[in-house]
PDB file of C-alpha atoms in Angstrom:
ATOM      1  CA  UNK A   1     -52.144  45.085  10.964  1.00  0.00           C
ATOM      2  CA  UNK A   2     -49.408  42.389  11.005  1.00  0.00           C
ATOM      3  CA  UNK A   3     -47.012  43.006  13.846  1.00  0.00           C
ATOM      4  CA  UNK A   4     -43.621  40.820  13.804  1.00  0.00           C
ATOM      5  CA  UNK A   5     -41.755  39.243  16.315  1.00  0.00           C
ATOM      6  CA  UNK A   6     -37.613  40.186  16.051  1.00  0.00           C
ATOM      7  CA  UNK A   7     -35.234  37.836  16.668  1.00  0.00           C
ATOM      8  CA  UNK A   8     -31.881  39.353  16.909  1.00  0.00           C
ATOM      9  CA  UNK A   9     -31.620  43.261  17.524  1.00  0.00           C
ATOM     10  CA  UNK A  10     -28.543  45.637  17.199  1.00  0.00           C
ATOM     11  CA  UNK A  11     -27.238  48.846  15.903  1.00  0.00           C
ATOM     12  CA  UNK A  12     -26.046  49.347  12.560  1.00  0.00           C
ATOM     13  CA  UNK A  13     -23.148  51.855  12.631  1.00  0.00           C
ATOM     14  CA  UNK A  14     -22.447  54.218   9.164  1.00  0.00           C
ATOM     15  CA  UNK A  15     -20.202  57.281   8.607  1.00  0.00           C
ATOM     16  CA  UNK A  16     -16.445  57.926   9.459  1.00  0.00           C
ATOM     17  CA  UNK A  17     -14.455  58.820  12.647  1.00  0.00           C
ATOM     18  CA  UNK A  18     -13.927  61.975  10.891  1.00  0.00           C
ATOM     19  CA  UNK A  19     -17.704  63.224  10.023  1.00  0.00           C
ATOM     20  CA  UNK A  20     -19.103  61.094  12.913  1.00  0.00           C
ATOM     21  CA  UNK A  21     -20.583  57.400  13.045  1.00  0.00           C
ATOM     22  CA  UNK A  22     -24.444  57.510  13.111  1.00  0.00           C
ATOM     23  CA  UNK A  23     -25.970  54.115  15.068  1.00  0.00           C
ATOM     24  CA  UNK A  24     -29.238  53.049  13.285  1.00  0.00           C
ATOM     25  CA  UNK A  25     -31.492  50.864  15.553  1.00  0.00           C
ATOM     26  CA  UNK A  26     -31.787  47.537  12.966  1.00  0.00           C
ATOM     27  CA  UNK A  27     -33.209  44.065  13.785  1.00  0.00           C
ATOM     28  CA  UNK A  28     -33.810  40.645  12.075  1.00  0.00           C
ATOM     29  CA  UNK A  29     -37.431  39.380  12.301  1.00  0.00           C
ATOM     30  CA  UNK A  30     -38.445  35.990  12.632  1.00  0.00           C
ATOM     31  CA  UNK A  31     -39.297  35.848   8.796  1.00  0.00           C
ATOM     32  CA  UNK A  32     -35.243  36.897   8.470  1.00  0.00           C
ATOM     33  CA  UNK A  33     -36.251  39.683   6.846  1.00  0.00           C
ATOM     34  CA  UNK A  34     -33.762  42.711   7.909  1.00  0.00           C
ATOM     35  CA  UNK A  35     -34.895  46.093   8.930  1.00  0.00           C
ATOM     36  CA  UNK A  36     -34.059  49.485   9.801  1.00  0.00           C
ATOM     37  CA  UNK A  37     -36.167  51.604  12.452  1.00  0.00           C
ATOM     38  CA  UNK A  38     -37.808  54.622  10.988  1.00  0.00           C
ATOM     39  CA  UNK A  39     -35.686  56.701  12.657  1.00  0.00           C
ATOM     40  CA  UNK A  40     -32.903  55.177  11.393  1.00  0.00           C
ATOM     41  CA  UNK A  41     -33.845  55.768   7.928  1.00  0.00           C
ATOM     42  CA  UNK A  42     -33.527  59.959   8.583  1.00  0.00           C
ATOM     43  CA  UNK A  43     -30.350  59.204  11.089  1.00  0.00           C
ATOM     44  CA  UNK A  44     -28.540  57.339   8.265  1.00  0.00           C
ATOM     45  CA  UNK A  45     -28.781  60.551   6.100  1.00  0.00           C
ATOM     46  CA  UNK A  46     -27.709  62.738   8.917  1.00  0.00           C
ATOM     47  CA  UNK A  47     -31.228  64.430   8.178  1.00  0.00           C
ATOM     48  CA  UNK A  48     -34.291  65.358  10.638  1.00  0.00           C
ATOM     49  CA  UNK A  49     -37.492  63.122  10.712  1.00  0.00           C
ATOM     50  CA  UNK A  50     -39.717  66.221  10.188  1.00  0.00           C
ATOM     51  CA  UNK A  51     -40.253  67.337   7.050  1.00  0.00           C
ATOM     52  CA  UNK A  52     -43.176  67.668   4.934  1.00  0.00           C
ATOM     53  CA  UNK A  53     -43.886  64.860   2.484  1.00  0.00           C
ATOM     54  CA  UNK A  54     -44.295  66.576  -0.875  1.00  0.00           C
ATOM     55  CA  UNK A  55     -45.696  63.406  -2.685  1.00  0.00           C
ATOM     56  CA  UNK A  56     -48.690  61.026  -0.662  1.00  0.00           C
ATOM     57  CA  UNK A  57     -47.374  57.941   1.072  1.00  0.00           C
ATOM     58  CA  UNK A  58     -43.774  59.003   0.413  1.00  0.00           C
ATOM     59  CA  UNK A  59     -40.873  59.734   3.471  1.00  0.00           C
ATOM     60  CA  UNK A  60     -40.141  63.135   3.326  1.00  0.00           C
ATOM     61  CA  UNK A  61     -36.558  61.687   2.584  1.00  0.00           C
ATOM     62  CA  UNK A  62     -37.503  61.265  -0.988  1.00  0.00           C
ATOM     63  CA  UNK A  63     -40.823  62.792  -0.861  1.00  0.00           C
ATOM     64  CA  UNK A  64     -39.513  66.413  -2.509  1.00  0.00           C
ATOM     65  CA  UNK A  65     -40.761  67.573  -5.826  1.00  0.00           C
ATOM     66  CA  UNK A  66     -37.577  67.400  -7.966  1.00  0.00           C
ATOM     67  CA  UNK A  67     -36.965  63.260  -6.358  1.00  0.00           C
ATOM     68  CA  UNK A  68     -40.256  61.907  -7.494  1.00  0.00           C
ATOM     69  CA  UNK A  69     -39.013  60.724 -10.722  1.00  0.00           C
ATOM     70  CA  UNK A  70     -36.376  58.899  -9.432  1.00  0.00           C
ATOM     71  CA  UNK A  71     -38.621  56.678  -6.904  1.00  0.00           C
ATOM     72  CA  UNK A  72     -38.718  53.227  -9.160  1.00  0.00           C
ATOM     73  CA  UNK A  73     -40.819  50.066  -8.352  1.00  0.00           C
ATOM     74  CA  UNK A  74     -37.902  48.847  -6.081  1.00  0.00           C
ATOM     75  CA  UNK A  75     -38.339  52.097  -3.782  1.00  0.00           C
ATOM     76  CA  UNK A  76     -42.019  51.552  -3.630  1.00  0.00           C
ATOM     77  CA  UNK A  77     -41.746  48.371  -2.697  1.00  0.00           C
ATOM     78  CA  UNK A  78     -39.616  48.709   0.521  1.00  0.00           C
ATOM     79  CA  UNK A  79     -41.022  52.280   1.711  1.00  0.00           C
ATOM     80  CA  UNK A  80     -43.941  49.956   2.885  1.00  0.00           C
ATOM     81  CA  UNK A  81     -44.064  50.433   6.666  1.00  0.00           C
ATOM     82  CA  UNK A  82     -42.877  47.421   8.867  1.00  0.00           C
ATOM     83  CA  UNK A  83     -44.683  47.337  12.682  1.00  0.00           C
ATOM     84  CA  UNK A  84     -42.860  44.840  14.672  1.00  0.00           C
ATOM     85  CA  UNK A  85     -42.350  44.782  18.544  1.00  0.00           C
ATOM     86  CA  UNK A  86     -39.089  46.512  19.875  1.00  0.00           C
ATOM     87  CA  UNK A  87     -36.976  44.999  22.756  1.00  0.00           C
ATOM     88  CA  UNK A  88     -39.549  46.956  25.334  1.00  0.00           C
ATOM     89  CA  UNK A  89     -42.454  45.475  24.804  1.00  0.00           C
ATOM     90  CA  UNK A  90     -43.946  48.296  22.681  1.00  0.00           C
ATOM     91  CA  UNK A  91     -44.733  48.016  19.140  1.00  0.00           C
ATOM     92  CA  UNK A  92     -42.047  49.872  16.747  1.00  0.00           C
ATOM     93  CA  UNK A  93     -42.269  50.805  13.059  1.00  0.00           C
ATOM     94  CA  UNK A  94     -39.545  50.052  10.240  1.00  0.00           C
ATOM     95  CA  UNK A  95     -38.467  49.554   6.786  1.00  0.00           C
ATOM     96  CA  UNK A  96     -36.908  47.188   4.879  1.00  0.00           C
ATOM     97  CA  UNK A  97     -33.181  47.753   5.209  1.00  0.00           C
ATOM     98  CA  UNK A  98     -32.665  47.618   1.638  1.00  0.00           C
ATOM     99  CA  UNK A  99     -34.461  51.075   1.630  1.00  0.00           C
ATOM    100  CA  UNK A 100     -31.223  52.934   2.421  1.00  0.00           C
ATOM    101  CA  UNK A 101     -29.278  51.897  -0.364  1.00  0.00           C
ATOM    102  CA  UNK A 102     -32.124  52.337  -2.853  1.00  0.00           C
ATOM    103  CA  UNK A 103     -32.143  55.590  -1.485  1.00  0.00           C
ATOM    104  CA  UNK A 104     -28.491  56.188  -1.814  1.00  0.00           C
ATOM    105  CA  UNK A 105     -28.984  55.347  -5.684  1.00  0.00           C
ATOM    106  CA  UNK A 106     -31.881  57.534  -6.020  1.00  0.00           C
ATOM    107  CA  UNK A 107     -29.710  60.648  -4.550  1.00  0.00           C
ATOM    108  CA  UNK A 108     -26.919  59.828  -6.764  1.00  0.00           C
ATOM    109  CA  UNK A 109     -29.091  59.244 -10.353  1.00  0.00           C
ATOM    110  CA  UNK A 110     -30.433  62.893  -9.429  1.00  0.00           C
ATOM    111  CA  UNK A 111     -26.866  64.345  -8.917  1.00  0.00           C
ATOM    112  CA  UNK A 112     -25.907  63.444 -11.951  1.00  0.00           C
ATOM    113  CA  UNK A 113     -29.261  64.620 -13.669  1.00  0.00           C
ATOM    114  CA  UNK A 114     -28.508  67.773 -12.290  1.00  0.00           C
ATOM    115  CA  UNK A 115     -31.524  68.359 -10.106  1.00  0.00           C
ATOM    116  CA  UNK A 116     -29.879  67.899  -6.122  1.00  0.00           C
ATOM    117  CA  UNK A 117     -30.610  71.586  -4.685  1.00  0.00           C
ATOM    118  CA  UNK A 118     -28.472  72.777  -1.844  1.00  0.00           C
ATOM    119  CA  UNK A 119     -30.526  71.340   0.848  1.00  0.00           C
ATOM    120  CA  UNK A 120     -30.079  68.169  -0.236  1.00  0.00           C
ATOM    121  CA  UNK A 121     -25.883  68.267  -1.347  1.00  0.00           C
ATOM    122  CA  UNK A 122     -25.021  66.511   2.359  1.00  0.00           C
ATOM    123  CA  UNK A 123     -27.443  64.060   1.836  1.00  0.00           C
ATOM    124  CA  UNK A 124     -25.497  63.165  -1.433  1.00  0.00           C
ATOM    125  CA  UNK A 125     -22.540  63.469   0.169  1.00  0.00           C
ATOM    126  CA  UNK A 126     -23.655  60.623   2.730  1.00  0.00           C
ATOM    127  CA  UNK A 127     -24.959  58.334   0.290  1.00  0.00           C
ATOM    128  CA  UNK A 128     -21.821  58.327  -1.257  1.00  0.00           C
ATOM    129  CA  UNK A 129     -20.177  57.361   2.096  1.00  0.00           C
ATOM    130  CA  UNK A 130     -22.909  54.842   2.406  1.00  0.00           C
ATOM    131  CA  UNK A 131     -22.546  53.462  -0.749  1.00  0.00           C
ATOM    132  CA  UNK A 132     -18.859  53.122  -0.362  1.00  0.00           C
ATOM    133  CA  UNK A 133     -19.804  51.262   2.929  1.00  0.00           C
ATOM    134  CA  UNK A 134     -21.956  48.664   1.546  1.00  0.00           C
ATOM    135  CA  UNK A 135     -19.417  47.932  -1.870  1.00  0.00           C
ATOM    136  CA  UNK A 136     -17.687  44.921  -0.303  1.00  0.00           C
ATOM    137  CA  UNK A 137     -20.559  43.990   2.402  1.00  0.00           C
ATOM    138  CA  UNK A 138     -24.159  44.346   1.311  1.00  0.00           C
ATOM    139  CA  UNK A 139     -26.639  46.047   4.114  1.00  0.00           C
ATOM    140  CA  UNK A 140     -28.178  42.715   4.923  1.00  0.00           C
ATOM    141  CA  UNK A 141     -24.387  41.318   5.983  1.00  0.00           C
ATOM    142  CA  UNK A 142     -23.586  43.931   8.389  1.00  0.00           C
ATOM    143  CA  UNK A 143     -27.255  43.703  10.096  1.00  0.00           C
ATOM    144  CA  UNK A 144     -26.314  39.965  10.282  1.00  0.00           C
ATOM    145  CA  UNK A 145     -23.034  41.473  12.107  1.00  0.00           C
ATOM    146  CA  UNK A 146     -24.602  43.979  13.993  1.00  0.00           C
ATOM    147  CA  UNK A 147     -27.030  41.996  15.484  1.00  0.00           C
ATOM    148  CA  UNK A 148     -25.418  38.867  15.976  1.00  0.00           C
ATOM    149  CA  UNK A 149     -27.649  37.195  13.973  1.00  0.00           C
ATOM    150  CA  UNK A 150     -24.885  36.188  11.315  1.00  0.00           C
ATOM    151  CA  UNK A 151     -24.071  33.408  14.197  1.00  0.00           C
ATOM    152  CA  UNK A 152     -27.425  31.626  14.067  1.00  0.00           C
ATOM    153  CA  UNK A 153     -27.527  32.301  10.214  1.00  0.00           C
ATOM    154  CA  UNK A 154     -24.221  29.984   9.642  1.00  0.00           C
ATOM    155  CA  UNK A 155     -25.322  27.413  12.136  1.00  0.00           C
ATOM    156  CA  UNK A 156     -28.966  27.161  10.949  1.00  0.00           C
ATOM    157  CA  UNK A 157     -27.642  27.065   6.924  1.00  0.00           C
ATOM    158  CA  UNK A 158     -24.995  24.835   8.036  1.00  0.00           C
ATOM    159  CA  UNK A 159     -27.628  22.361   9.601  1.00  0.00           C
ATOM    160  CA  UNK A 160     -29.944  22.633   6.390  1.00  0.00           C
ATOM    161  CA  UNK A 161     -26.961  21.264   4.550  1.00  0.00           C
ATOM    162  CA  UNK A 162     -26.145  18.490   6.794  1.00  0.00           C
ATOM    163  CA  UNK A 163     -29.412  17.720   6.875  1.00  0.00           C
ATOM    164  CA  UNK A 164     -29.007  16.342   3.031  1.00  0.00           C
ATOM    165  CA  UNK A 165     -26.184  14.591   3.555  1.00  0.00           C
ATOM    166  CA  UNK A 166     -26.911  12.797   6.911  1.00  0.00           C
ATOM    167  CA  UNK A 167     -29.962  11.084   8.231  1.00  0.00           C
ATOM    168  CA  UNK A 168     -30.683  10.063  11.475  1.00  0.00           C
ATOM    169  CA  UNK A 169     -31.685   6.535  10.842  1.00  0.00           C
ATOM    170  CA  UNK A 170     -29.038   4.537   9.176  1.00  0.00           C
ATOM    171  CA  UNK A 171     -29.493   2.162   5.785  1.00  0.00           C
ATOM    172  CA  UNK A 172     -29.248  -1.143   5.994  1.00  0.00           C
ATOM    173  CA  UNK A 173     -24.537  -2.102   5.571  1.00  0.00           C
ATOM    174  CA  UNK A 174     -23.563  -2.590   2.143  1.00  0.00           C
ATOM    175  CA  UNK A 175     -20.204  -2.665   0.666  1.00  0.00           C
ATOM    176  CA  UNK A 176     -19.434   1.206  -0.356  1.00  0.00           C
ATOM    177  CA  UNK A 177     -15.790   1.564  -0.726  1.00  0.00           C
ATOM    178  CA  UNK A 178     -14.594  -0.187  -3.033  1.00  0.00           C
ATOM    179  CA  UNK A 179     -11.570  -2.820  -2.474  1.00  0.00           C
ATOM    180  CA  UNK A 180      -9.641  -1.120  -4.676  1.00  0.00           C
ATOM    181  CA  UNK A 181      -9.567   1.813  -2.501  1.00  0.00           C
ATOM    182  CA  UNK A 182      -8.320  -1.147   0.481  1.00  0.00           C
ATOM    183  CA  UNK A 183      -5.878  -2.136  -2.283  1.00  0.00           C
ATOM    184  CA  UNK A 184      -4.022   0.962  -3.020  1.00  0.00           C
ATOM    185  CA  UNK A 185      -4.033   2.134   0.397  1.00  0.00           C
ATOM    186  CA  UNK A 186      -2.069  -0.564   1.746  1.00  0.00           C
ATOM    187  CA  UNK A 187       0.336   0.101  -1.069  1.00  0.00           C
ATOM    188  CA  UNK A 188       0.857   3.483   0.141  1.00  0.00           C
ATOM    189  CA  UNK A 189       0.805   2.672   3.466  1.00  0.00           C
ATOM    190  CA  UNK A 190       3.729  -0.337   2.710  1.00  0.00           C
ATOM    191  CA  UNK A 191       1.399  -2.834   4.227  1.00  0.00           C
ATOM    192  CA  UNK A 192       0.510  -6.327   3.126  1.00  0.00           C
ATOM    193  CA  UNK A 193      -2.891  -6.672   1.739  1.00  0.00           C
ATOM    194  CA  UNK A 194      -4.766  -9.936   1.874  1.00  0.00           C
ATOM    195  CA  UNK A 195      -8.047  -9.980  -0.075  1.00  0.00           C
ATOM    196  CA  UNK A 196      -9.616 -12.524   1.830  1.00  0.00           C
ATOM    197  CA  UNK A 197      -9.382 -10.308   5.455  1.00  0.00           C
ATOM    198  CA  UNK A 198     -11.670  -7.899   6.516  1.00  0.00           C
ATOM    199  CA  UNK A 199      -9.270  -7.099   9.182  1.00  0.00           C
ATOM    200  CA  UNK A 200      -8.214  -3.171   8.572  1.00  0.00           C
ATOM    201  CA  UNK A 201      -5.139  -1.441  10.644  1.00  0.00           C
ATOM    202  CA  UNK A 202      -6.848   1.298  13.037  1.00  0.00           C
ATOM    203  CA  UNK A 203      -4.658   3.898  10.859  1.00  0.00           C
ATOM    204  CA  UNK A 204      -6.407   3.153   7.513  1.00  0.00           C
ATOM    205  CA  UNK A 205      -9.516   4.948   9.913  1.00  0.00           C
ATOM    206  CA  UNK A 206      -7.897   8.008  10.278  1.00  0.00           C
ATOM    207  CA  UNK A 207      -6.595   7.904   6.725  1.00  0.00           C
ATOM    208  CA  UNK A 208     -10.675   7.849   5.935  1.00  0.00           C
ATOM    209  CA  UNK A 209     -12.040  10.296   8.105  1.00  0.00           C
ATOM    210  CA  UNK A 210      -8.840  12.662   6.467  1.00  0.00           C
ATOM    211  CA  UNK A 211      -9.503  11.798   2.807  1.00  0.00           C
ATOM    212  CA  UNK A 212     -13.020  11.037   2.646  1.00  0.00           C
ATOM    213  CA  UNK A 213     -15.380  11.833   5.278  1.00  0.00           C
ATOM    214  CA  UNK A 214     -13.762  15.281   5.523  1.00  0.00           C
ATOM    215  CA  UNK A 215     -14.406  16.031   2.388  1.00  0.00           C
ATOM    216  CA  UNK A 216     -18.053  16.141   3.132  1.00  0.00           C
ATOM    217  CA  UNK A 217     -19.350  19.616   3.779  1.00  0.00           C
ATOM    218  CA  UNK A 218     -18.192  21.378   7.300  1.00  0.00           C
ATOM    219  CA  UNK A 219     -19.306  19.709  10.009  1.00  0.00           C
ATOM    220  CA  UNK A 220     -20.590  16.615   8.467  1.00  0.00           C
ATOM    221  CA  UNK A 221     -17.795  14.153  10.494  1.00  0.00           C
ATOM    222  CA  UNK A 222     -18.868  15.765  13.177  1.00  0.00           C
ATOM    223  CA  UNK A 223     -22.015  15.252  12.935  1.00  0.00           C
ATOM    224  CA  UNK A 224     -21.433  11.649  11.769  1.00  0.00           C
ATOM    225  CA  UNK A 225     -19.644  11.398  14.988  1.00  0.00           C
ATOM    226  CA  UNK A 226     -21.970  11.742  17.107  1.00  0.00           C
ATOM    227  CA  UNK A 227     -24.545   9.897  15.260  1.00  0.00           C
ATOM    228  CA  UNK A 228     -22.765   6.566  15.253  1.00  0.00           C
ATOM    229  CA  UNK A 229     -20.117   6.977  18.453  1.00  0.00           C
ATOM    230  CA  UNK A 230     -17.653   4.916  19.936  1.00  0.00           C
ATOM    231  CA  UNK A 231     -18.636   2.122  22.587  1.00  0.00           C
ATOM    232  CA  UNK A 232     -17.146   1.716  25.578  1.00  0.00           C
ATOM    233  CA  UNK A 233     -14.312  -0.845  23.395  1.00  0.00           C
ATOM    234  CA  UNK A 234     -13.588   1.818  20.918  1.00  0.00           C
ATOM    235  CA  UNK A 235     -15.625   0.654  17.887  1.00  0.00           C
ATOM    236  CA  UNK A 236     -18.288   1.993  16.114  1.00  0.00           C
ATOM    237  CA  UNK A 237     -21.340  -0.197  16.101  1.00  0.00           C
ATOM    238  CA  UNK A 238     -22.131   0.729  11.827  1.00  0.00           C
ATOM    239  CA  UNK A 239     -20.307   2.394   9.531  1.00  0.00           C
ATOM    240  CA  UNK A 240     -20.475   6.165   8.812  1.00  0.00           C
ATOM    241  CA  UNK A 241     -21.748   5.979   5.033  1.00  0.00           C
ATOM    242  CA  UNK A 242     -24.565   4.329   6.753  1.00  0.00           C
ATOM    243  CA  UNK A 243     -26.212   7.490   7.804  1.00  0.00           C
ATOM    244  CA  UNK A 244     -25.229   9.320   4.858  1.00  0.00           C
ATOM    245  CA  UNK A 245     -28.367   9.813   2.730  1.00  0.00           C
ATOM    246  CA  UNK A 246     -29.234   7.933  -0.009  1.00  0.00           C
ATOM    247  CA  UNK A 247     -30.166  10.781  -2.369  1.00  0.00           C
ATOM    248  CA  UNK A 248     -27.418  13.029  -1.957  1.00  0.00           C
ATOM    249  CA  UNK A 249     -25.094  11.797   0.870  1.00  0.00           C
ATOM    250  CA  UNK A 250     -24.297   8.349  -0.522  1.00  0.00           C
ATOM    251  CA  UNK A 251     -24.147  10.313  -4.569  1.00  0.00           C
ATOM    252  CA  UNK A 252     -21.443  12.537  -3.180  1.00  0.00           C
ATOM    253  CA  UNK A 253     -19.780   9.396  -1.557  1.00  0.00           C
ATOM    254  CA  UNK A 254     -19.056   7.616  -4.592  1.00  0.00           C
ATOM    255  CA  UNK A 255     -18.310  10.468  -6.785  1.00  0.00           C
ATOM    256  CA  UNK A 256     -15.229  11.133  -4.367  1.00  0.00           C
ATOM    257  CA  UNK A 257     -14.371   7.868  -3.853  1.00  0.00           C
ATOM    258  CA  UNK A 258     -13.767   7.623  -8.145  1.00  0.00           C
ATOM    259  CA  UNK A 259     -11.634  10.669  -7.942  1.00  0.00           C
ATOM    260  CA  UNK A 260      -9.779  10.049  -4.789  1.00  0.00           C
ATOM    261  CA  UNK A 261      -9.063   5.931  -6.076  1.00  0.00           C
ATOM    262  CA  UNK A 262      -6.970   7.668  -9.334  1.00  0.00           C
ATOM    263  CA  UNK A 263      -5.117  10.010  -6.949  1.00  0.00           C
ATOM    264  CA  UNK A 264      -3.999   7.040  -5.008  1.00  0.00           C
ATOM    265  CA  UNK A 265      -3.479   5.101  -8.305  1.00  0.00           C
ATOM    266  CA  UNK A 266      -1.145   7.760  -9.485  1.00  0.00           C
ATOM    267  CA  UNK A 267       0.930   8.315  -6.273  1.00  0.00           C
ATOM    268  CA  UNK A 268       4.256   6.400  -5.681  1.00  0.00           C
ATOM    269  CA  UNK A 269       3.907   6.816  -1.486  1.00  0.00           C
ATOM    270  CA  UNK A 270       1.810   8.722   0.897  1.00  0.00           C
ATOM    271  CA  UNK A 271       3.601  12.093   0.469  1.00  0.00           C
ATOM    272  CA  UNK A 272       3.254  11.806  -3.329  1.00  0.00           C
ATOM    273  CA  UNK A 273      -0.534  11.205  -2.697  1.00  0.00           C
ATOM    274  CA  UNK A 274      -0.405  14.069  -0.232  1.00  0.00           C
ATOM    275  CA  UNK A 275       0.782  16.348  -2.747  1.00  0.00           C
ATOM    276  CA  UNK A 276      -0.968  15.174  -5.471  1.00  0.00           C
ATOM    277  CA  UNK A 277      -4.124  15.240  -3.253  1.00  0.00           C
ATOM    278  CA  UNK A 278      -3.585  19.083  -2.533  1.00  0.00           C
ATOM    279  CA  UNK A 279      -3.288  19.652  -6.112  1.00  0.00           C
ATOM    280  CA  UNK A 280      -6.397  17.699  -7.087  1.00  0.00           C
ATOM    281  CA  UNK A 281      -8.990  18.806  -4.837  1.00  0.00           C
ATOM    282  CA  UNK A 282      -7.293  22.319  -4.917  1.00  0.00           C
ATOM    283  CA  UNK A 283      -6.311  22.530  -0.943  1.00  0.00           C
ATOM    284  CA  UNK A 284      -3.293  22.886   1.139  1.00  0.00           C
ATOM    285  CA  UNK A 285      -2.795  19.353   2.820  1.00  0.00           C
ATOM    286  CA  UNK A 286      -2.229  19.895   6.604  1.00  0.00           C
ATOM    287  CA  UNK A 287      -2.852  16.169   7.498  1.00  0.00           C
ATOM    288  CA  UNK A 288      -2.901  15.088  10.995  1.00  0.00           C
ATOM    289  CA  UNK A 289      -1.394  11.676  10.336  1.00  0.00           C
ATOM    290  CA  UNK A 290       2.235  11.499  10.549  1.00  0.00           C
ATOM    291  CA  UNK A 291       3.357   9.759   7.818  1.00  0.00           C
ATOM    292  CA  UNK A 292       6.815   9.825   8.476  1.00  0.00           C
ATOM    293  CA  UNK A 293       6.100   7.865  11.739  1.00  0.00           C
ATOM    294  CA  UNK A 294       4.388   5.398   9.204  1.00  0.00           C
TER     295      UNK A 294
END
């Protein structure tokens, strides 16, 4: 018997202030696969563990006579027991939290075949609460929330992502931005543009991190940052598209450089390219350069 390790542990709260709030022990296990106690399978029905199980290797939740026809492939699936070890030490037994809306669905498809028997009515009645719960945020999200786990989840997909774009090592400096991007940004900037200097104005920096580099995914200038930091004179010893990586970091690069180059083509001054920018890329501009001080 495979016993799992969880990772995050919480309680998953369902119901009303006006019928009462049931907590269901939940947990995420190392695999990120989300579960629900045993327990909490009966408490999120409002309905006793006991029961006899009418049909072999089925919770007596579903396990009744006039049910079985309603317990698909999906159902079968997740009623599998999960053994996994609870915050105590002691081994625990679960299910896979997408039991309890299957099970909402399979109370409601017998409703409206006509079979529910009086017994079962406030069960019905709760999956419909339940169900009404979950219609904006599926059960896996608030497990994430309940648990805490929905932290680590956006910091460990957010790292995956960087991880495309950025690269540790750096590739060996080439020319990436075009001089036509240096060309039109002096323009807008009102400042005289020699093509023969590599000397840039500390501002046009700023201007790149703003237009360009933040246009990477979240975090990536960040993370750029601290990959290639400042020395003790304020300078950067490589460039940032020098860790980006070659097979999707440097693609993405260029492809914003084309689009952001006509933007700046098109714009009279810097808060014509502002707006137009906005407009373009389909955000609200909140720049922190001052261009009127420019």
């Amino acid at each position: 018997m495979e016993i799992h390790h969880a990772s995050h542990r919480g309680y998953l709260k369902i119901g009303t202030e006006e019928i009462g709030i049931v907590e269901i022990p939940c947990a995420v296990l190392e695999n990120k696969k989300r579960i629900i106690s045993q327990t909490g399978l009966f408490a999120a029905f409002n309905r006793p563990r006991k029961g006899e199980k009418r049909q072999e290797g089925l919770p007596s939740i579903i396990g009744a006579k006039n049910l079985v026809e309603f317990v698909n492939d999906d159902v079968l699936e997740r009623i599998q027991p999960i053994h996994y070890y609870h915050s105590n030490g002691l081994t625990a037994v679960g299910y896979d939290a997408e039991l309890i809306p299957l099970v909402c669905e399979l109370y409601l498809d017998a409703e409206e075949k006509g079979v529910i028997i009086s017994s079962q009515e406030k069960i019905v009645k709760q999956a419909k609460i339940i169900i009404r719960s979950l219609a904006k945020v599926g059960i896996n999200a608030l497990i994430d929330e309940a648990t805490g786990y929905q932290y680590d989840r956006e910091k460990d997909e957010l790292q995956k992502l960087l991880s495309k774009y950025i690269q540790e090592d750096y590739l060996k400096w080439q020319s990436r931005f075009p001089r036509k991007f240096y060309q039109e940004a002096f323009r807008l900037f009102h400042w005289k543009y020699d093509p023969f200097s590599l000397k840039r104005p500390g501002y046009l920096g700023k201007f790149t991190n703003e237009f360009v580099y933040n246009e990477l995914p979240k975090g990536a200038l960040e993370k750029l940052r601290d990959l290639n930091p400042k020395n003790g004179k304020g300078n950067r010893s490589r460039r940032h598209h020098q860790h980006l990586t070659e097979e999707i970091g440097i693609p993405h690069l260029d492809k914003h450089l084309m689009r952001l180059i006509t933007v700046m083509e098109l714009s009279d001054n810097m808060t014509d390219f502002k707006t137009k920018f906005g407009k373009v890329f389909n955000k609200p501009i909140q720049t922190q350069i001052d261009f009127e001080e420019m």
